[in-house]
XYZ file of C-alpha atoms in Angstrom:
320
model
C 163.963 88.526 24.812
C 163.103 91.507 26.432
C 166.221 93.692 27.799
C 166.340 95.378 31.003
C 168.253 98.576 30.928
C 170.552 98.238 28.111
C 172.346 101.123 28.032
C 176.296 101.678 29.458
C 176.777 105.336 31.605
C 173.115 105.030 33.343
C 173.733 107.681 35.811
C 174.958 109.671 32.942
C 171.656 109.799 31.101
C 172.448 106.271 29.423
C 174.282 107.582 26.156
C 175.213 104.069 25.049
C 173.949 100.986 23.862
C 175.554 97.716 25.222
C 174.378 96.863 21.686
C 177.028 97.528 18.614
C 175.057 98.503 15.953
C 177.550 96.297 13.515
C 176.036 93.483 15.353
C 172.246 94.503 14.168
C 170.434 92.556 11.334
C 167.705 95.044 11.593
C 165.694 96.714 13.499
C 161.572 97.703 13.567
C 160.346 100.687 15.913
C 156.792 100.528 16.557
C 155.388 103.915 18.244
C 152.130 104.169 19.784
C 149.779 101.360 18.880
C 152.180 98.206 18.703
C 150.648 94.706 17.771
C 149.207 92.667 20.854
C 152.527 90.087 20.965
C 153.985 93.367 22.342
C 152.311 94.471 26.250
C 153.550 96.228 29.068
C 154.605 99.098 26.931
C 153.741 102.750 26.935
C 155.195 104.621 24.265
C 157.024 102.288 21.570
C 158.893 99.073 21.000
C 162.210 98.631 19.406
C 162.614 95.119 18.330
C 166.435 94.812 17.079
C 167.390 91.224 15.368
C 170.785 89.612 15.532
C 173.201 89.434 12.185
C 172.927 86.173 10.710
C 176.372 85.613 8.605
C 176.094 84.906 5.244
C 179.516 84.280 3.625
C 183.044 82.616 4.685
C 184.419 83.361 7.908
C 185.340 86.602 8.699
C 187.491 88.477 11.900
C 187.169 92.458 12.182
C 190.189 94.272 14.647
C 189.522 97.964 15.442
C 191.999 99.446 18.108
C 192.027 103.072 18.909
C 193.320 105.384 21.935
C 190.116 104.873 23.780
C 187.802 101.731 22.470
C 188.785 98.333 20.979
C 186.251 96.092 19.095
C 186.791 92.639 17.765
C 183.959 90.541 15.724
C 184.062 86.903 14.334
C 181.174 85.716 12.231
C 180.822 82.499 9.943
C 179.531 79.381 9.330
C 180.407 75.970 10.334
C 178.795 72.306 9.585
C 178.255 72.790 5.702
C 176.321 75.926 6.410
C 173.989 74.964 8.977
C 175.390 76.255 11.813
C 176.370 80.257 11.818
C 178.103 81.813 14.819
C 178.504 85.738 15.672
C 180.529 87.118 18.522
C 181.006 90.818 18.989
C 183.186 92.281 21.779
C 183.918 95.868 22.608
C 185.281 97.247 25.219
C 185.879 101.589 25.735
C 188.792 102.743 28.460
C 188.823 106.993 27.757
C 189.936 107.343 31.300
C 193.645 107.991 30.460
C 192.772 111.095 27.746
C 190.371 112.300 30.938
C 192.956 112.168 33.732
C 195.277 113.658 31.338
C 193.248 117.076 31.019
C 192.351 117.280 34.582
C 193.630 118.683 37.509
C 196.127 116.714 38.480
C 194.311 116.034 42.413
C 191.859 114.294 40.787
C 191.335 111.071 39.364
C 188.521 109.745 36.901
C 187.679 105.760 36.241
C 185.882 105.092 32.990
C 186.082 101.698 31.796
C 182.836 100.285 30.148
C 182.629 96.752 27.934
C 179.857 94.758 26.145
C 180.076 90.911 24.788
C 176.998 89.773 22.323
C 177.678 86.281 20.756
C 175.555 83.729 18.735
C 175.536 80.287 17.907
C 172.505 79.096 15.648
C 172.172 75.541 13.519
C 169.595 73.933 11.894
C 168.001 70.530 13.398
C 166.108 68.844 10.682
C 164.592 70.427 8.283
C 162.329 72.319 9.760
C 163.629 74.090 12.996
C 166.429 75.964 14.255
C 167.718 76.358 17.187
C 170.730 79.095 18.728
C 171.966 79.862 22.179
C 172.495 83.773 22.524
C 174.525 85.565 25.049
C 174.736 89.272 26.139
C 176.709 90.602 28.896
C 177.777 94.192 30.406
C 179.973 95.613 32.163
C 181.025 99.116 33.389
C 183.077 100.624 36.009
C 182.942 104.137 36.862
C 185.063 106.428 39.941
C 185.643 109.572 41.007
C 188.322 110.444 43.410
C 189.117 114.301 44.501
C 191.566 114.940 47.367
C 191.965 119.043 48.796
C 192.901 120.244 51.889
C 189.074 121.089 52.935
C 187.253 118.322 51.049
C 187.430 115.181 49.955
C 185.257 112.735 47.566
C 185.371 109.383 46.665
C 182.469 107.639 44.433
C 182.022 104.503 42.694
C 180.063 102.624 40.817
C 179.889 98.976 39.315
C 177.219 97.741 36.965
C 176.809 94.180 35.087
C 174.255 92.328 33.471
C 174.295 89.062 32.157
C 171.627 87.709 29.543
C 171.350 84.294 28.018
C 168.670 82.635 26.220
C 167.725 79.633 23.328
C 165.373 80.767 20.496
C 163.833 77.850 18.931
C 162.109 78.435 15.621
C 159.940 75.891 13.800
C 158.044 75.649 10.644
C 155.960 73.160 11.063
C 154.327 73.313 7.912
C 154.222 76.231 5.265
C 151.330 77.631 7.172
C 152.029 76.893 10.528
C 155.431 78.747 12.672
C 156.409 78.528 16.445
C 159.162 80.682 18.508
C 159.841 79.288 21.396
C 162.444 81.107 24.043
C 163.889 79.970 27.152
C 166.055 83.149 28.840
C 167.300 84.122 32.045
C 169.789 86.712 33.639
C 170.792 88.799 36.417
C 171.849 92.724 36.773
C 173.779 94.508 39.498
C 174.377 97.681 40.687
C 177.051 98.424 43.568
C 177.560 102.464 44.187
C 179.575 103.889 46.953
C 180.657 107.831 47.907
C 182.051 109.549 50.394
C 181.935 113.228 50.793
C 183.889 114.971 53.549
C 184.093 118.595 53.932
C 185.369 120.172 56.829
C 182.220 122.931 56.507
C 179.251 121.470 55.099
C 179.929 118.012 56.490
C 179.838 114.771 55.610
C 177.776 112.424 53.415
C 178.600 108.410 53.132
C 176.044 106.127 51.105
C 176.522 102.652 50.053
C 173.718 101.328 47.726
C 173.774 97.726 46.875
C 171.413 96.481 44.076
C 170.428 93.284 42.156
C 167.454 91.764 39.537
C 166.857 88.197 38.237
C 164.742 86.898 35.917
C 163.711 83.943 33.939
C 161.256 83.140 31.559
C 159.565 80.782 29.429
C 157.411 82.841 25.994
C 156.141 81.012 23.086
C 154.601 82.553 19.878
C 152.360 80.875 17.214
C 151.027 82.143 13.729
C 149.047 80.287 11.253
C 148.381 81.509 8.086
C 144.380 80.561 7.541
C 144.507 82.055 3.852
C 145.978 84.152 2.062
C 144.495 87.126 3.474
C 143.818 85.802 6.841
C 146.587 84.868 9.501
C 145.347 84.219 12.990
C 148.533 84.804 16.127
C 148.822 83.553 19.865
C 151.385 83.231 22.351
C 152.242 83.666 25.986
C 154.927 84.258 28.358
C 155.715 83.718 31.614
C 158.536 85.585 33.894
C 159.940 84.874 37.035
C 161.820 88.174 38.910
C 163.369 88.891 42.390
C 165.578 91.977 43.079
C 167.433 92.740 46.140
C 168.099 96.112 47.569
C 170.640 97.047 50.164
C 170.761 101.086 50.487
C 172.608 102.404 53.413
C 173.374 106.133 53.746
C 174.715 108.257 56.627
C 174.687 112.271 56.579
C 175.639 115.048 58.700
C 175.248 117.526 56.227
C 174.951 121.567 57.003
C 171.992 123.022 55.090
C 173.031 125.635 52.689
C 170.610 127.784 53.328
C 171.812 128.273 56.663
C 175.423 127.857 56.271
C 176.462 129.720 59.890
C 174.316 126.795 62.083
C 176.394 124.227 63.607
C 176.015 120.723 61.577
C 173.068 119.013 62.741
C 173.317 115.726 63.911
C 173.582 112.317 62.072
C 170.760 111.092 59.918
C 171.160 107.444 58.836
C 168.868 105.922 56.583
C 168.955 101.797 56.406
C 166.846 99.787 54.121
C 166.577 96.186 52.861
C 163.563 95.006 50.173
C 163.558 91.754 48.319
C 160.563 92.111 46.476
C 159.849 89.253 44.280
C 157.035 88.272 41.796
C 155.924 86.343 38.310
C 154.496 88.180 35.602
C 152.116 86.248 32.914
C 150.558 87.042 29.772
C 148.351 85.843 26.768
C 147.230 87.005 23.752
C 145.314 86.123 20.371
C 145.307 88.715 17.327
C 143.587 88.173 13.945
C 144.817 89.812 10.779
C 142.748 90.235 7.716
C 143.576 92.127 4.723
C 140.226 93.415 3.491
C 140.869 94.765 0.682
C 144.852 94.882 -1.303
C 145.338 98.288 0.677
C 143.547 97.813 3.886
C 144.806 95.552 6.402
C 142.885 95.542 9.815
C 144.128 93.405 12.871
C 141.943 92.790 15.573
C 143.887 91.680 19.193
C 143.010 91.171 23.085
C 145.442 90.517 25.608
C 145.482 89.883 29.196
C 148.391 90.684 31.757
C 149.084 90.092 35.332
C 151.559 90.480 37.819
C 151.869 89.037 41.468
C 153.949 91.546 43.030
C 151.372 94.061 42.964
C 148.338 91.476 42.947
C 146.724 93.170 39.791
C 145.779 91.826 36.204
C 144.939 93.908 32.972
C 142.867 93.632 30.205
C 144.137 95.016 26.755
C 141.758 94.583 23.212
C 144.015 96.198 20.402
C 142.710 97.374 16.946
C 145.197 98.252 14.317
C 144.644 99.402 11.166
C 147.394 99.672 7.828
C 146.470 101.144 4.772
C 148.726 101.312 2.102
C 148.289 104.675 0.019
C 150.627 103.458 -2.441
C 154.068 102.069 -3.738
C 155.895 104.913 -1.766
């Protein structure tokens, strides 16, 4: 599943990951030229896999002045069936307000939720429902005899989707995933000086999605495995942005304040994106491995379609 801004504090350069890293099987970073299943991309891919537990049932506790995490793993059904939940939530708004000035007051309360439930149908598939939700809530509030501001902001995200994996036969593997979700983003401020003016902005955002991908790979030989797949996404996003400023220009700070600018604009722009691909990888000789790739892209919204061949070559130079 492909994530859409995960990342807690976004107007704050997105510091965090709504991902713990204690909830990470592993993780593979492809810069540059990534392998065709991967499009739409410009400078790398991280692909991050879930923890899969692997022992009895387990319950981690970690409380501290300003984060709490709690994680349950383990396995259920005779070992066929794992689950993984991983919670965390990070309220440092009470050490901030306690070092400020005493006028103003800070809201910093951010909190993730990733949890897992996989079992086994059959012998030769497996199936698990994954869930990944967000959460933060950010404020500022300053109150002085010539100024005042007030700002907020709410983001969330929600995330679910089933993976279903199948070996068909020791040559042949599927993937198939079924996802959807929905962000938002609410920010309000108000900025009131009694000699620069004032500045009031309300900016009301949302994004859904949901799509169907499915991946194949068939091992021809030994040193020949031949890949396909394609995905299809549906997204709509709203956006509500409604701003009103009588602001004095600093450059000029002895002119009277001009008069009121409002600004007052609605979009609901809405599309599908689709894609397909087919990659062949050979190993030519034991160090050489050359895969060969061509995908095609397209997306409504914009009414435009892309064309991508990929060539990418791996040689090993040795053990290390």
């Amino acid at each position: 599943l492909e994530l859409y801004e995960p990342f807690h504090l976004k107007d704050f350069q997105s510091v965090f990951s709504i991902i713990d890293s204690e909830a990470i099987g592993g993780v593979d970073f492809h810069t540059g030229g990534f392998p065709v299943q991967y499009g739409d991309r410009m400078s790398g891919v991280m692909d991050i896999s879930v923890a899969t537990p692997a022992g009895p049932a387990a319950t981690e506790i970690e409380i501290s002045t300003i984060n709490a995490r709690v994680l349950t793993q383990g396995m259920f059904d005779d070992g066929t069936g794992h689950y993984f939940v991983n919670a965390r939530a990070w309220y440092p708004a009470a050490i901030v307000n306690a070092a400020r000035d005493p006028t103003a007051d800070v809201t910093t309360d951010y909190y993730d939720l990733l949890a897992r439930i996989q079992h086994r149908l059959g012998r030769r598939s497996e199936l698990s429902l994954n869930l990944l939700t967000a959460y933060d809530d950010l404020g500022y509030t300053e109150v002085a005899e010539d100024e005042t501001q007030v700002v907020r902001a709410e983001y969330a995200s929600y995330s679910a989707w089933f993976n279903l994996q199948t070996q068909w036969t020791p040559q042949l593997w599927s993937q198939t995933v079924l996802s959807a979700g929905r962000l938002t983003r609410q920010r309000t401020g108000v900025v009131d000086d009694v000699e620069d003016g004032r500045l009031d902005v309300e900016d009301d955002r949302s994004f859904e999605f949901a799509g169907l991908s499915q991946d194949w790979a068939i091992e021809l030989s030994s040193r020949n495995i031949l890949k396909a797949g394609f995905d299809v996404v549906r997204q709509e996003a709203v956006y509500d942005y409604v701003s009103s400023t009588t602001l004095r220009d600093p450059d000029s700070p002895t002119d009277p304040l001009p008069p009121t600018t409002e600004v007052d604009t609605h979009l609901d722009p809405e599309g599908t994106a689709y894609s397909v691909y087919v990659a062949d990888r050979i190993q030519v000789v034991d160090p050489l491995v050359l895969e060969l790739g061509l995908r095609w892209d397209r997306q409504t919204w914009i009414g435009d379609d892309q064309v991508s061949p990929r060539i990418n070559i791996l040689y090993s130079a040795g053990e290390r």
